[in-house]
Amino acid sequence: MFLMDIMVSLILMFLLIICVLVGV
């Protein structure tokens, strides 16, 4: 399912951004 794949990708990017912000 494309929708599920897109949702997972968005969640991973969101978590990555949070990690970067917290790291900084």
Short mmCIF file of C-alpha atoms in Angstrom, two decimals:
data_model
loop_
_atom_site.label_atom_id
_atom_site.label_comp_id
_atom_site.label_asym_id
_atom_site.label_seq_id
_atom_site.Cartn_x
_atom_site.Cartn_y
_atom_site.Cartn_z
CA MET A 1 0.00 0.00 0.00
CA PHE A 2 1.46 3.35 -1.07
CA LEU A 3 -0.31 5.31 1.70
CA MET A 4 1.21 3.15 4.46
CA ASP A 5 4.67 3.47 2.86
CA ILE A 6 4.36 7.27 2.69
CA MET A 7 3.18 7.47 6.31
CA VAL A 8 6.15 5.39 7.51
CA SER A 9 8.56 7.57 5.53
CA LEU A 10 7.08 10.76 7.00
CA ILE A 11 7.29 9.36 10.54
CA LEU A 12 10.94 8.36 10.06
CA MET A 13 11.82 11.80 8.69
CA PHE A 14 9.97 13.45 11.59
CA LEU A 15 11.90 11.36 14.14
CA LEU A 16 15.18 12.14 12.37
CA ILE A 17 14.47 15.89 12.48
CA ILE A 18 13.63 15.67 16.21
CA CYS A 19 16.90 13.81 16.89
CA VAL A 20 18.86 16.49 15.01
CA LEU A 21 17.10 19.33 16.87
CA VAL A 22 17.64 17.66 20.25
CA GLY A 23 21.27 16.93 19.35
CA VAL A 24 21.82 20.59 18.53
#
